C-alpha cells in the first residue's frame, strides 16, 4: 500500500480526475467500511476507464475494494448478474460480491463498490491449471444457462447476440449509409459508401440462410461470458 491519504485527499484525487458523484461515493464508502473514516486510505489506483482499486488500513487490518462507475442501466445489469442471474445458475460464488452502490446526484452515473478479488488474473498468472479452471467455468456457465427460464429477463435487460442482433446491426448500417448521399457529399465519401453497401446488401440477402443454419446447428440459447 502506498502512502496513506486522508478522506479529503481521496476526495481531491478523484475530483482531479473529474469523476462525478465523489461526495455520494465517499458517503457510502464510509457507511460500508465502518471504521473507514479513521482509516489510512491509499490514492485510488486506476485499473481501466472508470474503474479504481482503493486500499485502506482499518481496525481489522488492510483491505481493498474496487470502485466502478457505470451508466445506471449497465450498473443495474451488473447487479443482476451478481445477485440474481449467476445465483440462479448455482454460480453466485464465482463473481465479486457487490458491497454497495452510490448514485451521482443527477442520476447520470452510478458507482458500485465490489470486493477486491486481487491481482491474480490470467493476464498475470496464465499457467495451465488456471486456464483450465477458467475454461471449465465458462463451459459450466454456458451449459447451465442453456434454455434457462431467466433467459427472457436476460434478453430484456442485457444484450441479445443471436440472429436478431446480427440482423439489426446490418439493417442499421444500411440505413446509416443510405443517409450519406447528395450533391454536397464528397466523392471520396460517396465511393466509400458504395463499397460498404456492396458488402452490406449480400449480408441482408443471406439472412434467411444464416438464420436456418443457426437454428439447426447453433444449439440452445444460453448466457455468454463477458
GROMACS .gro file of N, CA and C in nm, residues 38-168:
model
  393
   38UNK      N    1  -1.160   0.667   0.994
   38UNK     CA    2  -1.033   0.679   1.065
   38UNK      C    3  -0.924   0.598   0.998
   39UNK      N    4  -0.955   0.541   0.884
   39UNK     CA    5  -0.860   0.454   0.817
   39UNK      C    6  -0.757   0.534   0.739
   40UNK      N    7  -0.647   0.470   0.708
   40UNK     CA    8  -0.548   0.529   0.620
   40UNK      C    9  -0.576   0.485   0.478
   41UNK      N   10  -0.630   0.573   0.397
   41UNK     CA   11  -0.664   0.539   0.260
   41UNK      C   12  -0.541   0.548   0.171
   42UNK      N   13  -0.545   0.476   0.062
   42UNK     CA   14  -0.443   0.492  -0.041
   42UNK      C   15  -0.497   0.584  -0.150
   43UNK      N   16  -0.408   0.633  -0.234
   43UNK     CA   17  -0.454   0.701  -0.354
   43UNK      C   18  -0.531   0.600  -0.440
   44UNK      N   19  -0.640   0.641  -0.505
   44UNK     CA   20  -0.712   0.547  -0.593
   44UNK      C   21  -0.622   0.504  -0.708
   45UNK      N   22  -0.616   0.375  -0.733
   45UNK     CA   23  -0.531   0.320  -0.838
   45UNK      C   24  -0.616   0.292  -0.961
   46UNK      N   25  -0.597   0.364  -1.071
   46UNK     CA   26  -0.677   0.338  -1.192
   46UNK      C   27  -0.643   0.201  -1.250
   47UNK      N   28  -0.744   0.120  -1.273
   47UNK     CA   29  -0.726  -0.010  -1.337
   47UNK      C   30  -0.761  -0.004  -1.485
   48UNK      N   31  -0.865   0.069  -1.515
   48UNK     CA   32  -0.904   0.099  -1.652
   48UNK      C   33  -1.003   0.214  -1.645
   49UNK      N   34  -1.060   0.250  -1.756
   49UNK     CA   35  -1.151   0.366  -1.758
   49UNK      C   36  -1.268   0.344  -1.661
   50UNK      N   37  -1.285   0.438  -1.568
   50UNK     CA   38  -1.395   0.439  -1.470
   50UNK      C   39  -1.382   0.331  -1.363
   51UNK      N   40  -1.269   0.266  -1.350
   51UNK     CA   41  -1.251   0.159  -1.251
   51UNK      C   42  -1.125   0.185  -1.170
   52UNK      N   43  -1.137   0.176  -1.036
   52UNK     CA   44  -1.025   0.202  -0.947
   52UNK      C   45  -1.015   0.092  -0.841
   53UNK      N   46  -0.893   0.072  -0.794
   53UNK     CA   47  -0.870  -0.009  -0.673
   53UNK      C   48  -0.841   0.089  -0.560
   54UNK      N   49  -0.903   0.064  -0.446
   54UNK     CA   50  -0.883   0.152  -0.330
   54UNK      C   51  -0.845   0.066  -0.210
   55UNK      N   52  -0.729   0.094  -0.153
   55UNK     CA   53  -0.681   0.019  -0.036
   55UNK      C   54  -0.689   0.108   0.087
   56UNK      N   55  -0.707   0.045   0.203
   56UNK     CA   56  -0.705   0.121   0.328
   56UNK      C   57  -0.673   0.028   0.443
   57UNK      N   58  -0.622   0.088   0.551
   57UNK     CA   59  -0.595   0.016   0.675
   57UNK      C   60  -0.700   0.056   0.777
   58UNK      N   61  -0.776  -0.042   0.823
   58UNK     CA   62  -0.879  -0.016   0.922
   58UNK      C   63  -0.854  -0.095   1.048
   59UNK      N   64  -0.954  -0.100   1.133
   59UNK     CA   65  -0.940  -0.171   1.259
   59UNK      C   66  -0.922  -0.320   1.243
   60UNK      N   67  -0.960  -0.374   1.128
   60UNK     CA   68  -0.948  -0.518   1.105
   60UNK      C   69  -0.837  -0.548   1.005
   61UNK      N   70  -0.743  -0.457   0.991
   61UNK     CA   71  -0.630  -0.481   0.902
   61UNK      C   72  -0.651  -0.420   0.764
   62UNK      N   73  -0.558  -0.451   0.676
   62UNK     CA   74  -0.562  -0.395   0.540
   62UNK      C   75  -0.676  -0.456   0.461
   63UNK      N   76  -0.734  -0.376   0.374
   63UNK     CA   77  -0.844  -0.422   0.291
   63UNK      C   78  -0.844  -0.341   0.162
   64UNK      N   79  -0.902  -0.395   0.058
   64UNK     CA   80  -0.914  -0.319  -0.066
   64UNK      C   81  -1.048  -0.349  -0.131
   65UNK      N   82  -1.096  -0.252  -0.205
   65UNK     CA   83  -1.223  -0.266  -0.278
   65UNK      C   84  -1.202  -0.213  -0.419
   66UNK      N   85  -1.295  -0.246  -0.506
   66UNK     CA   86  -1.295  -0.197  -0.643
   66UNK      C   87  -1.410  -0.099  -0.660
   67UNK      N   88  -1.381   0.017  -0.714
   67UNK     CA   89  -1.482   0.119  -0.742
   67UNK      C   90  -1.505   0.123  -0.893
   68UNK      N   91  -1.630   0.110  -0.932
   68UNK     CA   92  -1.663   0.106  -1.075
   68UNK      C   93  -1.776   0.202  -1.104
   69UNK      N   94  -1.755   0.291  -1.201
   69UNK     CA   95  -1.858   0.388  -1.239
   69UNK      C   96  -1.921   0.347  -1.371
   70UNK      N   97  -2.055   0.340  -1.373
   70UNK     CA   98  -2.127   0.295  -1.493
   70UNK      C   99  -2.252   0.379  -1.514
   71UNK      N  100  -2.306   0.371  -1.636
   71UNK     CA  101  -2.439   0.426  -1.659
   71UNK      C  102  -2.539   0.344  -1.578
   72UNK      N  103  -2.651   0.404  -1.535
   72UNK     CA  104  -2.746   0.333  -1.450
   72UNK      C  105  -2.793   0.200  -1.507
   73UNK      N  106  -2.821   0.193  -1.637
   73UNK     CA  107  -2.869   0.067  -1.696
   73UNK      C  108  -2.763  -0.041  -1.689
   74UNK      N  109  -2.638  -0.004  -1.715
   74UNK     CA  110  -2.528  -0.100  -1.707
   74UNK      C  111  -2.507  -0.145  -1.563
   75UNK      N  112  -2.514  -0.050  -1.471
   75UNK     CA  113  -2.496  -0.084  -1.330
   75UNK      C  114  -2.605  -0.179  -1.281
   76UNK      N  115  -2.728  -0.156  -1.325
   76UNK     CA  116  -2.838  -0.244  -1.286
   76UNK      C  117  -2.816  -0.384  -1.341
   77UNK      N  118  -2.770  -0.392  -1.466
   77UNK     CA  119  -2.742  -0.524  -1.524
   77UNK      C  120  -2.630  -0.594  -1.448
   78UNK      N  121  -2.526  -0.521  -1.409
   78UNK     CA  122  -2.418  -0.580  -1.331
   78UNK      C  123  -2.468  -0.631  -1.197
   79UNK      N  124  -2.560  -0.556  -1.136
   79UNK     CA  125  -2.617  -0.601  -1.009
   79UNK      C  126  -2.693  -0.731  -1.027
   80UNK      N  127  -2.773  -0.740  -1.132
   80UNK     CA  128  -2.849  -0.863  -1.153
   80UNK      C  129  -2.759  -0.982  -1.184
   81UNK      N  130  -2.650  -0.957  -1.255
   81UNK     CA  131  -2.554  -1.065  -1.280
   81UNK      C  132  -2.504  -1.122  -1.148
   82UNK      N  133  -2.465  -1.033  -1.057
   82UNK     CA  134  -2.405  -1.077  -0.931
   82UNK      C  135  -2.508  -1.130  -0.831
   83UNK      N  136  -2.627  -1.071  -0.829
   83UNK     CA  137  -2.722  -1.102  -0.723
   83UNK      C  138  -2.840  -1.187  -0.767
   84UNK      N  139  -2.860  -1.203  -0.896
   84UNK     CA  140  -2.978  -1.278  -0.942
   84UNK      C  141  -2.944  -1.385  -1.045
   85UNK      N  142  -2.881  -1.347  -1.154
   85UNK     CA  143  -2.864  -1.441  -1.264
   85UNK      C  144  -2.763  -1.551  -1.233
   86UNK      N  145  -2.643  -1.514  -1.187
   86UNK     CA  146  -2.545  -1.618  -1.154
   86UNK      C  147  -2.591  -1.705  -1.037
   87UNK      N  148  -2.648  -1.647  -0.928
   87UNK     CA  149  -2.701  -1.734  -0.823
   87UNK      C  150  -2.808  -1.831  -0.871
   88UNK      N  151  -2.892  -1.788  -0.967
   88UNK     CA  152  -2.995  -1.877  -1.019
   88UNK      C  153  -2.935  -1.997  -1.091
   89UNK      N  154  -2.812  -1.982  -1.140
   89UNK     CA  155  -2.742  -2.092  -1.208
   89UNK      C  156  -2.653  -2.169  -1.112
   90UNK      N  157  -2.656  -2.135  -0.985
   90UNK     CA  158  -2.568  -2.200  -0.889
   90UNK      C  159  -2.424  -2.154  -0.899
   91UNK      N  160  -2.402  -2.034  -0.955
   91UNK     CA  161  -2.267  -1.982  -0.975
   91UNK      C  162  -2.247  -1.849  -0.903
   92UNK      N  163  -2.328  -1.825  -0.802
   92UNK     CA  164  -2.321  -1.697  -0.733
   92UNK      C  165  -2.191  -1.671  -0.661
   93UNK      N  166  -2.117  -1.778  -0.628
   93UNK     CA  167  -1.989  -1.760  -0.558
   93UNK      C  168  -1.872  -1.749  -0.654
   94UNK      N  169  -1.901  -1.731  -0.784
   94UNK     CA  170  -1.795  -1.722  -0.883
   94UNK      C  171  -1.780  -1.579  -0.938
   95UNK      N  172  -1.823  -1.482  -0.861
   95UNK     CA  173  -1.804  -1.342  -0.902
   95UNK      C  174  -1.782  -1.258  -0.777
   96UNK      N  175  -1.730  -1.139  -0.798
   96UNK     CA  176  -1.705  -1.048  -0.685
   96UNK      C  177  -1.837  -1.005  -0.621
   97UNK      N  178  -1.838  -0.995  -0.489
   97UNK     CA  179  -1.956  -0.951  -0.417
   97UNK      C  180  -1.976  -0.800  -0.434
   98UNK      N  181  -2.098  -0.762  -0.467
   98UNK     CA  182  -2.133  -0.620  -0.475
   98UNK      C  183  -2.165  -0.572  -0.334
   99UNK      N  184  -2.083  -0.482  -0.282
   99UNK     CA  185  -2.097  -0.438  -0.144
   99UNK      C  186  -2.197  -0.324  -0.128
  100UNK      N  187  -2.198  -0.232  -0.223
  100UNK     CA  188  -2.287  -0.115  -0.212
  100UNK      C  189  -2.285  -0.039  -0.343
  101UNK      N  190  -2.381   0.054  -0.355
  101UNK     CA  191  -2.389   0.141  -0.472
  101UNK      C  192  -2.412   0.284  -0.426
  102UNK      N  193  -2.367   0.379  -0.508
  102UNK     CA  194  -2.386   0.521  -0.478
  102UNK      C  195  -2.422   0.593  -0.606
  103UNK      N  196  -2.538   0.657  -0.606
  103UNK     CA  197  -2.584   0.728  -0.725
  103UNK      C  198  -2.533   0.871  -0.726
  104UNK      N  199  -2.478   0.912  -0.839
  104UNK     CA  200  -2.441   1.052  -0.858
  104UNK      C  201  -2.568   1.138  -0.851
  105UNK      N  202  -2.555   1.258  -0.800
  105UNK     CA  203  -2.672   1.340  -0.764
  105UNK      C  204  -2.771   1.358  -0.878
  106UNK      N  205  -2.722   1.376  -0.999
  106UNK     CA  206  -2.811   1.398  -1.113
  106UNK      C  207  -2.862   1.268  -1.175
  107UNK      N  208  -2.818   1.154  -1.121
  107UNK     CA  209  -2.868   1.026  -1.169
  107UNK      C  210  -2.810   0.978  -1.300
  108UNK      N  211  -2.703   1.043  -1.348
  108UNK     CA  212  -2.646   1.003  -1.476
  108UNK      C  213  -2.544   0.891  -1.461
  109UNK      N  214  -2.490   0.875  -1.341
  109UNK     CA  215  -2.387   0.773  -1.316
  109UNK      C  216  -2.415   0.702  -1.186
  110UNK      N  217  -2.367   0.579  -1.177
  110UNK     CA  218  -2.380   0.502  -1.054
  110UNK      C  219  -2.244   0.440  -1.022
  111UNK      N  220  -2.198   0.463  -0.900
  111UNK     CA  221  -2.077   0.398  -0.852
  111UNK      C  222  -2.116   0.266  -0.785
  112UNK      N  223  -2.042   0.161  -0.814
  112UNK     CA  224  -2.062   0.033  -0.746
  112UNK      C  225  -1.932  -0.006  -0.677
  113UNK      N  226  -1.944  -0.054  -0.555
  113UNK     CA  227  -1.830  -0.092  -0.472
  113UNK      C  228  -1.828  -0.244  -0.461
  114UNK      N  229  -1.723  -0.305  -0.511
  114UNK     CA  230  -1.711  -0.451  -0.512
  114UNK      C  231  -1.597  -0.496  -0.421
  115UNK      N  232  -1.609  -0.618  -0.369
  115UNK     CA  233  -1.494  -0.676  -0.303
  115UNK      C  234  -1.382  -0.692  -0.406
  116UNK      N  235  -1.260  -0.683  -0.360
  116UNK     CA  236  -1.144  -0.695  -0.449
  116UNK      C  237  -1.097  -0.840  -0.449
  117UNK      N  238  -1.099  -0.902  -0.565
  117UNK     CA  239  -1.056  -1.042  -0.577
  117UNK      C  240  -0.906  -1.054  -0.599
  118UNK      N  241  -0.835  -0.942  -0.597
  118UNK     CA  242  -0.690  -0.947  -0.609
  118UNK      C  243  -0.641  -0.931  -0.751
  119UNK      N  244  -0.511  -0.948  -0.767
  119UNK     CA  245  -0.446  -0.922  -0.894
  119UNK      C  246  -0.403  -1.049  -0.967
  120UNK      N  247  -0.441  -1.165  -0.917
  120UNK     CA  248  -0.401  -1.290  -0.982
  120UNK      C  249  -0.493  -1.320  -1.100
  121UNK      N  250  -0.490  -1.235  -1.200
  121UNK     CA  251  -0.570  -1.256  -1.320
  121UNK      C  252  -0.495  -1.347  -1.417
  122UNK      N  253  -0.565  -1.393  -1.519
  122UNK     CA  254  -0.499  -1.477  -1.620
  122UNK      C  255  -0.391  -1.400  -1.695
  123UNK      N  256  -0.406  -1.270  -1.703
  123UNK     CA  257  -0.303  -1.191  -1.769
  123UNK      C  258  -0.171  -1.200  -1.694
  124UNK      N  259  -0.178  -1.211  -1.561
  124UNK     CA  260  -0.058  -1.220  -1.479
  124UNK      C  261  -0.017  -1.364  -1.453
  125UNK      N  262  -0.115  -1.450  -1.428
  125UNK     CA  263  -0.089  -1.590  -1.394
  125UNK      C  264  -0.163  -1.679  -1.493
  126UNK      N  265  -0.096  -1.717  -1.602
  126UNK     CA  266  -0.165  -1.794  -1.705
  126UNK      C  267  -0.108  -1.935  -1.717
  127UNK      N  268  -0.083  -1.996  -1.601
  127UNK     CA  269  -0.038  -2.135  -1.604
  127UNK      C  270  -0.154  -2.225  -1.644
  128UNK      N  271  -0.121  -2.345  -1.686
  128UNK     CA  272  -0.222  -2.436  -1.743
  128UNK      C  273  -0.337  -2.466  -1.647
  129UNK      N  274  -0.313  -2.494  -1.518
  129UNK     CA  275  -0.426  -2.523  -1.429
  129UNK      C  276  -0.524  -2.406  -1.418
  130UNK      N  277  -0.473  -2.283  -1.414
  130UNK     CA  278  -0.563  -2.168  -1.404
  130UNK      C  279  -0.645  -2.151  -1.532
  131UNK      N  280  -0.579  -2.167  -1.645
  131UNK     CA  281  -0.650  -2.156  -1.773
  131UNK      C  282  -0.756  -2.264  -1.784
  132UNK      N  283  -0.722  -2.386  -1.742
  132UNK     CA  284  -0.818  -2.497  -1.748
  132UNK      C  285  -0.938  -2.471  -1.657
  133UNK      N  286  -0.912  -2.419  -1.537
  133UNK     CA  287  -1.022  -2.390  -1.444
  133UNK      C  288  -1.113  -2.282  -1.500
  134UNK      N  289  -1.055  -2.181  -1.564
  134UNK     CA  290  -1.135  -2.075  -1.624
  134UNK      C  291  -1.219  -2.128  -1.739
  135UNK      N  292  -1.159  -2.211  -1.822
  135UNK     CA  293  -1.231  -2.270  -1.935
  135UNK      C  294  -1.347  -2.356  -1.886
  136UNK      N  295  -1.323  -2.433  -1.780
  136UNK     CA  296  -1.429  -2.517  -1.724
  136UNK      C  297  -1.544  -2.432  -1.671
  137UNK      N  298  -1.511  -2.319  -1.608
  137UNK     CA  299  -1.616  -2.233  -1.553
  137UNK      C  300  -1.699  -2.170  -1.664
  138UNK      N  301  -1.634  -2.126  -1.772
  138UNK     CA  302  -1.707  -2.069  -1.885
  138UNK      C  303  -1.800  -2.173  -1.946
  139UNK      N  304  -1.748  -2.295  -1.962
  139UNK     CA  305  -1.831  -2.403  -2.017
  139UNK      C  306  -1.950  -2.432  -1.926
  140UNK      N  307  -1.926  -2.428  -1.794
  140UNK     CA  308  -2.034  -2.453  -1.699
  140UNK      C  309  -2.141  -2.346  -1.708
  141UNK      N  310  -2.099  -2.221  -1.726
  141UNK     CA  311  -2.195  -2.112  -1.743
  141UNK      C  312  -2.282  -2.135  -1.866
  142UNK      N  313  -2.219  -2.173  -1.976
  142UNK     CA  314  -2.294  -2.196  -2.100
  142UNK      C  315  -2.391  -2.313  -2.085
  143UNK      N  316  -2.345  -2.420  -2.021
  143UNK     CA  317  -2.430  -2.539  -2.006
  143UNK      C  318  -2.547  -2.511  -1.913
  144UNK      N  319  -2.521  -2.451  -1.798
  144UNK     CA  320  -2.628  -2.426  -1.702
  144UNK      C  321  -2.727  -2.320  -1.752
  145UNK      N  322  -2.679  -2.229  -1.835
  145UNK     CA  323  -2.767  -2.124  -1.885
  145UNK      C  324  -2.853  -2.166  -2.002
  146UNK      N  325  -2.821  -2.279  -2.064
  146UNK     CA  326  -2.892  -2.321  -2.185
  146UNK      C  327  -3.040  -2.344  -2.156
  147UNK      N  328  -3.126  -2.268  -2.224
  147UNK     CA  329  -3.270  -2.285  -2.209
  147UNK      C  330  -3.325  -2.245  -2.074
  148UNK      N  331  -3.249  -2.173  -1.993
  148UNK     CA  332  -3.292  -2.139  -1.857
  148UNK      C  333  -3.412  -2.044  -1.861
  149UNK      N  334  -3.496  -2.055  -1.758
  149UNK     CA  335  -3.617  -1.973  -1.751
  149UNK      C  336  -3.587  -1.824  -1.738
  150UNK      N  337  -3.466  -1.788  -1.696
  150UNK     CA  338  -3.431  -1.647  -1.681
  150UNK      C  339  -3.388  -1.582  -1.812
  151UNK      N  340  -3.372  -1.659  -1.918
  151UNK     CA  341  -3.322  -1.603  -2.043
  151UNK      C  342  -3.406  -1.487  -2.097
  152UNK      N  343  -3.540  -1.493  -2.091
  152UNK     CA  344  -3.618  -1.376  -2.138
  152UNK      C  345  -3.584  -1.249  -2.060
  153UNK      N  346  -3.562  -1.263  -1.930
  153UNK     CA  347  -3.525  -1.146  -1.850
  153UNK      C  348  -3.386  -1.096  -1.888
  154UNK      N  349  -3.294  -1.189  -1.910
  154UNK     CA  350  -3.158  -1.152  -1.950
  154UNK      C  351  -3.161  -1.078  -2.084
  155UNK      N  352  -3.242  -1.128  -2.178
  155UNK     CA  353  -3.254  -1.061  -2.308
  155UNK      C  354  -3.309  -0.919  -2.292
  156UNK      N  355  -3.407  -0.906  -2.204
  156UNK     CA  356  -3.474  -0.778  -2.187
  156UNK      C  357  -3.380  -0.672  -2.129
  157UNK      N  358  -3.298  -0.712  -2.033
  157UNK     CA  359  -3.213  -0.614  -1.965
  157UNK      C  360  -3.067  -0.623  -2.008
  158UNK      N  361  -3.031  -0.730  -2.077
  158UNK     CA  362  -2.895  -0.743  -2.126
  158UNK      C  363  -2.890  -0.718  -2.275
  159UNK      N  364  -2.807  -0.794  -2.343
  159UNK     CA  365  -2.795  -0.780  -2.489
  159UNK      C  366  -2.809  -0.917  -2.551
  160UNK      N  367  -2.885  -0.923  -2.659
  160UNK     CA  368  -2.908  -1.048  -2.731
  160UNK      C  369  -2.810  -1.053  -2.848
  161UNK      N  370  -2.722  -1.154  -2.848
  161UNK     CA  371  -2.623  -1.167  -2.955
  161UNK      C  372  -2.660  -1.276  -3.055
  162UNK      N  373  -2.789  -1.307  -3.065
  162UNK     CA  374  -2.835  -1.406  -3.162
  162UNK      C  375  -2.855  -1.344  -3.299
  163UNK      N  376  -2.936  -1.412  -3.382
  163UNK     CA  377  -2.955  -1.368  -3.520
  163UNK      C  378  -3.022  -1.230  -3.525
  164UNK      N  379  -3.105  -1.198  -3.426
  164UNK     CA  380  -3.169  -1.066  -3.426
  164UNK      C  381  -3.066  -0.955  -3.409
  165UNK      N  382  -2.962  -0.981  -3.331
  165UNK     CA  383  -2.855  -0.883  -3.313
  165UNK      C  384  -2.785  -0.857  -3.446
  166UNK      N  385  -2.754  -0.965  -3.518
  166UNK     CA  386  -2.687  -0.953  -3.648
  166UNK      C  387  -2.777  -0.879  -3.748
  167UNK      N  388  -2.903  -0.918  -3.753
  167UNK     CA  389  -2.997  -0.856  -3.846
  167UNK      C  390  -3.013  -0.707  -3.819
  168UNK      N  391  -3.029  -0.671  -3.693
  168UNK     CA  392  -3.047  -0.530  -3.657
  168UNK      C  393  -2.925  -0.447  -3.693
   0.00000   0.00000   0.00000
